[in-house]
mmCIF file of C-alpha atoms in Angstrom:
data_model
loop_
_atom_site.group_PDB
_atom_site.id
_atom_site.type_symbol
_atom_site.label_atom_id
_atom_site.label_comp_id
_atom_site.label_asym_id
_atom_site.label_seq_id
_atom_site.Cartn_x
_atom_site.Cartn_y
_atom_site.Cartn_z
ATOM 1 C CA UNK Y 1 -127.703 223.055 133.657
ATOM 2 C CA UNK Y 2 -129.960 225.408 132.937
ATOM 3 C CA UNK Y 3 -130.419 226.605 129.608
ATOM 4 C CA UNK Y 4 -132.294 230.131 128.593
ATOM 5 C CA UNK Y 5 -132.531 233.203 126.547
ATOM 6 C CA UNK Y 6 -135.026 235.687 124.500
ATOM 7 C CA UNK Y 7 -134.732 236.791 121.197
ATOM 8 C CA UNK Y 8 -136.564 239.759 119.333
ATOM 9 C CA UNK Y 9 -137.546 239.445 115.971
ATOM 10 C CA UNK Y 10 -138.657 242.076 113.439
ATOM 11 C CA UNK Y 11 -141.461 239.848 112.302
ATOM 12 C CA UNK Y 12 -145.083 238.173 113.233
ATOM 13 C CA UNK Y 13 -145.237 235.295 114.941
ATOM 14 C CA UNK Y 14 -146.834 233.389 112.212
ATOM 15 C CA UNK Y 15 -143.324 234.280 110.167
ATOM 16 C CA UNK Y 16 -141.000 233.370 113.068
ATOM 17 C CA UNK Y 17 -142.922 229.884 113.693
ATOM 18 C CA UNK Y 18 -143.151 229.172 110.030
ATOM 19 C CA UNK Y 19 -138.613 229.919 109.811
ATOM 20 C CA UNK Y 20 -138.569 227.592 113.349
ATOM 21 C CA UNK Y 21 -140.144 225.201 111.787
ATOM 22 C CA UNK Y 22 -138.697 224.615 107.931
ATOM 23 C CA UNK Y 23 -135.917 221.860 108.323
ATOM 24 C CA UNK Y 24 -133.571 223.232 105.511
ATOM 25 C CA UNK Y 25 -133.512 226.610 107.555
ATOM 26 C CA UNK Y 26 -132.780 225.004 110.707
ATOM 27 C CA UNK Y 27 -130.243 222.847 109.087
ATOM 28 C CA UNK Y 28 -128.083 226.055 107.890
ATOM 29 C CA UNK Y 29 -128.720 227.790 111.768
ATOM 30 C CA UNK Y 30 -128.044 224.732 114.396
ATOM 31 C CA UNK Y 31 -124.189 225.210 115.298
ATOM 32 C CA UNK Y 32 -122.213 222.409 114.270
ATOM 33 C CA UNK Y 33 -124.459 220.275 112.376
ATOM 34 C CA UNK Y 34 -123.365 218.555 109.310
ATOM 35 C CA UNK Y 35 -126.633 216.813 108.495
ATOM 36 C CA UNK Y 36 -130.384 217.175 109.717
ATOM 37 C CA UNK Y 37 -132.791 214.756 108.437
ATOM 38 C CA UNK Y 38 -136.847 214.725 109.408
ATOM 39 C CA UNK Y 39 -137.394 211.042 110.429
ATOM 40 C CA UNK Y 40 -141.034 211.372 111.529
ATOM 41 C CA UNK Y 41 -143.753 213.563 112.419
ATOM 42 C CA UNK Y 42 -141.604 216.676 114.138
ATOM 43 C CA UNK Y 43 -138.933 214.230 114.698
ATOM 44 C CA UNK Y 44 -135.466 214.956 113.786
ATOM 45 C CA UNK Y 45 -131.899 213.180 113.203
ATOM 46 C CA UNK Y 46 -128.771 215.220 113.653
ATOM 47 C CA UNK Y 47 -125.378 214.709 113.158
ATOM 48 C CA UNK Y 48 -123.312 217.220 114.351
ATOM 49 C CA UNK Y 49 -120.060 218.668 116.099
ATOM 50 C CA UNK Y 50 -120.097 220.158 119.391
ATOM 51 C CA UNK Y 51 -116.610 221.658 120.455
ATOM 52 C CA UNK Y 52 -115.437 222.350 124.550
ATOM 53 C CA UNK Y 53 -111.818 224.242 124.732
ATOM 54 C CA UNK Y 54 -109.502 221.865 123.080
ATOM 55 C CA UNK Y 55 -112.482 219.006 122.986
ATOM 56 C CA UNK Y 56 -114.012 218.059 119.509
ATOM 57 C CA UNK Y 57 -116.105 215.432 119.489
ATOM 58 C CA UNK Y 58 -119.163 214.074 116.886
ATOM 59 C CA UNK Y 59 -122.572 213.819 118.101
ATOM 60 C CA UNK Y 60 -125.797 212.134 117.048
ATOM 61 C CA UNK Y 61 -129.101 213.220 117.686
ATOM 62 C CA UNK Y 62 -132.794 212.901 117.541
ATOM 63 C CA UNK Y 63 -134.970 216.201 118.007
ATOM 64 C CA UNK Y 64 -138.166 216.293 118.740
ATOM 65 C CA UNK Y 65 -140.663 218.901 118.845
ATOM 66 C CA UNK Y 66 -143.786 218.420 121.503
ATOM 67 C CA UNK Y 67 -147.022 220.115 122.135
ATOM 68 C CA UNK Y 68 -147.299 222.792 119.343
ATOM 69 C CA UNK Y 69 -149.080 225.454 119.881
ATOM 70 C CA UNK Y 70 -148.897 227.451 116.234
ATOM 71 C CA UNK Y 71 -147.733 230.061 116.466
ATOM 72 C CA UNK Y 72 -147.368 230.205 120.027
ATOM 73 C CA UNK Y 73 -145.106 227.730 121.600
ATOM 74 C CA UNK Y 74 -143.929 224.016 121.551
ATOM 75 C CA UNK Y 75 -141.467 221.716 123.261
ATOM 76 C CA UNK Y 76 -138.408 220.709 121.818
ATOM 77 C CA UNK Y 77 -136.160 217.302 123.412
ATOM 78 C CA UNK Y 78 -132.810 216.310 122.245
ATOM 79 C CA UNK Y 79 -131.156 213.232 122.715
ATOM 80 C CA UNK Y 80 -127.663 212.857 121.998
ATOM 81 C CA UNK Y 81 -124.810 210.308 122.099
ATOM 82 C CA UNK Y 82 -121.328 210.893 121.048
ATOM 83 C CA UNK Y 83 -118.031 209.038 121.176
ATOM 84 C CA UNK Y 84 -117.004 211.276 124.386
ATOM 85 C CA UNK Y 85 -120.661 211.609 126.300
ATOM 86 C CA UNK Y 86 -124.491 212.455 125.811
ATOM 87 C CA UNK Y 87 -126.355 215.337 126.076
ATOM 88 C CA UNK Y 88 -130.120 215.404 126.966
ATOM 89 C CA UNK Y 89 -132.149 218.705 126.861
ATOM 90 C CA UNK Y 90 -135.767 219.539 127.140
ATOM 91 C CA UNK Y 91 -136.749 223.215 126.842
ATOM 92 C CA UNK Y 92 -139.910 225.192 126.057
ATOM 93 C CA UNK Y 93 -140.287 227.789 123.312
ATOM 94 C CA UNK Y 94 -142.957 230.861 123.367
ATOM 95 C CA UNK Y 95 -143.810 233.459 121.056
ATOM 96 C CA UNK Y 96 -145.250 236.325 121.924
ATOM 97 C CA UNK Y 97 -146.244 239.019 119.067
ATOM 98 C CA UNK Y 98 -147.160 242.862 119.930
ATOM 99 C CA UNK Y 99 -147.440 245.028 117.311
ATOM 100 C CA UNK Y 100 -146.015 242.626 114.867
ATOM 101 C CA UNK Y 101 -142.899 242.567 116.602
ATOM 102 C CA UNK Y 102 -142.536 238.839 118.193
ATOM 103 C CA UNK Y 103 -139.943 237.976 121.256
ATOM 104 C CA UNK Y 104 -139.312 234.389 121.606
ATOM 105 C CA UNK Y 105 -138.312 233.324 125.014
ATOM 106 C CA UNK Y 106 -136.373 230.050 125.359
ATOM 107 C CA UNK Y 107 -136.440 228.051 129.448
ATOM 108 C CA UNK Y 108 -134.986 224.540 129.114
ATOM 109 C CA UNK Y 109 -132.670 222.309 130.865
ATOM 110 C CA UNK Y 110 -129.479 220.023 130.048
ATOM 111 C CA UNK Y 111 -127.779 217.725 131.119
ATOM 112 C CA UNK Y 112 -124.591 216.352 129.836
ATOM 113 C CA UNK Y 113 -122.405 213.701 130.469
ATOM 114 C CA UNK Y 114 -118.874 211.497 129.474
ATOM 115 C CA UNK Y 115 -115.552 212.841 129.117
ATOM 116 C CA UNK Y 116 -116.702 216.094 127.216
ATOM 117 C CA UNK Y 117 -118.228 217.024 130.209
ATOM 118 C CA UNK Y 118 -115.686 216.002 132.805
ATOM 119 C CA UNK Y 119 -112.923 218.394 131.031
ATOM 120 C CA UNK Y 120 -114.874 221.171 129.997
ATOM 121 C CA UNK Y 121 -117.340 221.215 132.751
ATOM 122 C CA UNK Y 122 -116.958 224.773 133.300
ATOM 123 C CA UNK Y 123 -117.383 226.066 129.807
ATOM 124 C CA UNK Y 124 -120.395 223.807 129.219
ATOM 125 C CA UNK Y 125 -122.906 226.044 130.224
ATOM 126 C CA UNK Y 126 -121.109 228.886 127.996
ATOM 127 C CA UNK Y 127 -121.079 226.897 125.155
ATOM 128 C CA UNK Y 128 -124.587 226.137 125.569
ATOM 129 C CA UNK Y 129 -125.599 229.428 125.624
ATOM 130 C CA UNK Y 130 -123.201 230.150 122.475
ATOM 131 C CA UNK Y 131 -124.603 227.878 120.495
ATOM 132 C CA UNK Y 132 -128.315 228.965 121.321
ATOM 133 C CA UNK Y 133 -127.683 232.158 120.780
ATOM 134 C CA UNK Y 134 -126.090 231.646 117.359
ATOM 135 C CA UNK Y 135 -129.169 229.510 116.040
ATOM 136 C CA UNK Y 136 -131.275 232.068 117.206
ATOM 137 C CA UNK Y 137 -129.036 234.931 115.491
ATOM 138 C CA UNK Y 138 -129.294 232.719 112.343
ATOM 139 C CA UNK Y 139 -132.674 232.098 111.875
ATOM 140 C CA UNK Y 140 -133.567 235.846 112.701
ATOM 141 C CA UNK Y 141 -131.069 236.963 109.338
ATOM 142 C CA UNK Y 142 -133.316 238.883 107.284
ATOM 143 C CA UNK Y 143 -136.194 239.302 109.486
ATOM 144 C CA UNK Y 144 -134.437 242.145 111.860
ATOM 145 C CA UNK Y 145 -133.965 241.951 115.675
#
């Protein structure tokens, strides 16, 4: 499934990157997640709920981020396992500043699997999106879009 979007944020890059990449901030934006703990060098573990129609089900995860480019663009990967499937992602992240005014612009791909996915195969790729979108909402409070 393919995953993508672009956000516009009131702010220089060097602002948005530095939000993107404070744990505590991304803890209080990422939809669902009850705990986010740095476990290595740009290396994340998530815990976190993930909810399809009439489908709850708990997640863990490791993040990583790949190939940063500050303040310009990095990799992120997710690996998760739940009690009713996985999900595995990989997408790239740019930012592009003009006028200090940056868009971010997010290309990526999923894949999910188990029950969760066999139900609410449909919705997935809306709840996906949902849940980007929201994060990205999130992290731009304060700095204008």
């Amino acid at each position: 499934m393919d995953v993508s979007g672009s956000y516009r944020f009131e702010a220089p890059a060097a602002v948005v990157w530095a939000r993107f990449m404070d744990p505590e901030v991304l803890a209080g934006c990422l939809p669902g997640v009850e705990r986010l703990e740095t476990v290595g060098p740009d290396t994340y573990q998530a815990n976190f709920d993930v909810r399809v129609g009439p489908i709850r089900s708990e997640y863990q995860a490791r993040i990583t981020l790949h190939d940063l480019e500050e303040p310009s663009a990095y990799r992120m990967t997710l690996a998760a396992n739940g009690r009713l499937g996985f999900a595995n992602g990989e997408a790239r992240v740019t930012l592009v500043e003009e006028d200090g005014v940056t868009v971010v612009t997010v290309q990526g791909q999923a894949e999910v699997g188990g029950a969760v996915a066999r139900v609410g195969q449909r919705m997935m790729g809306t709840v996906a999106q949902n849940m980007m979108t929201g994060m990205f909402e999130c992290l731009g409070e304060g700095m204008g879009r």
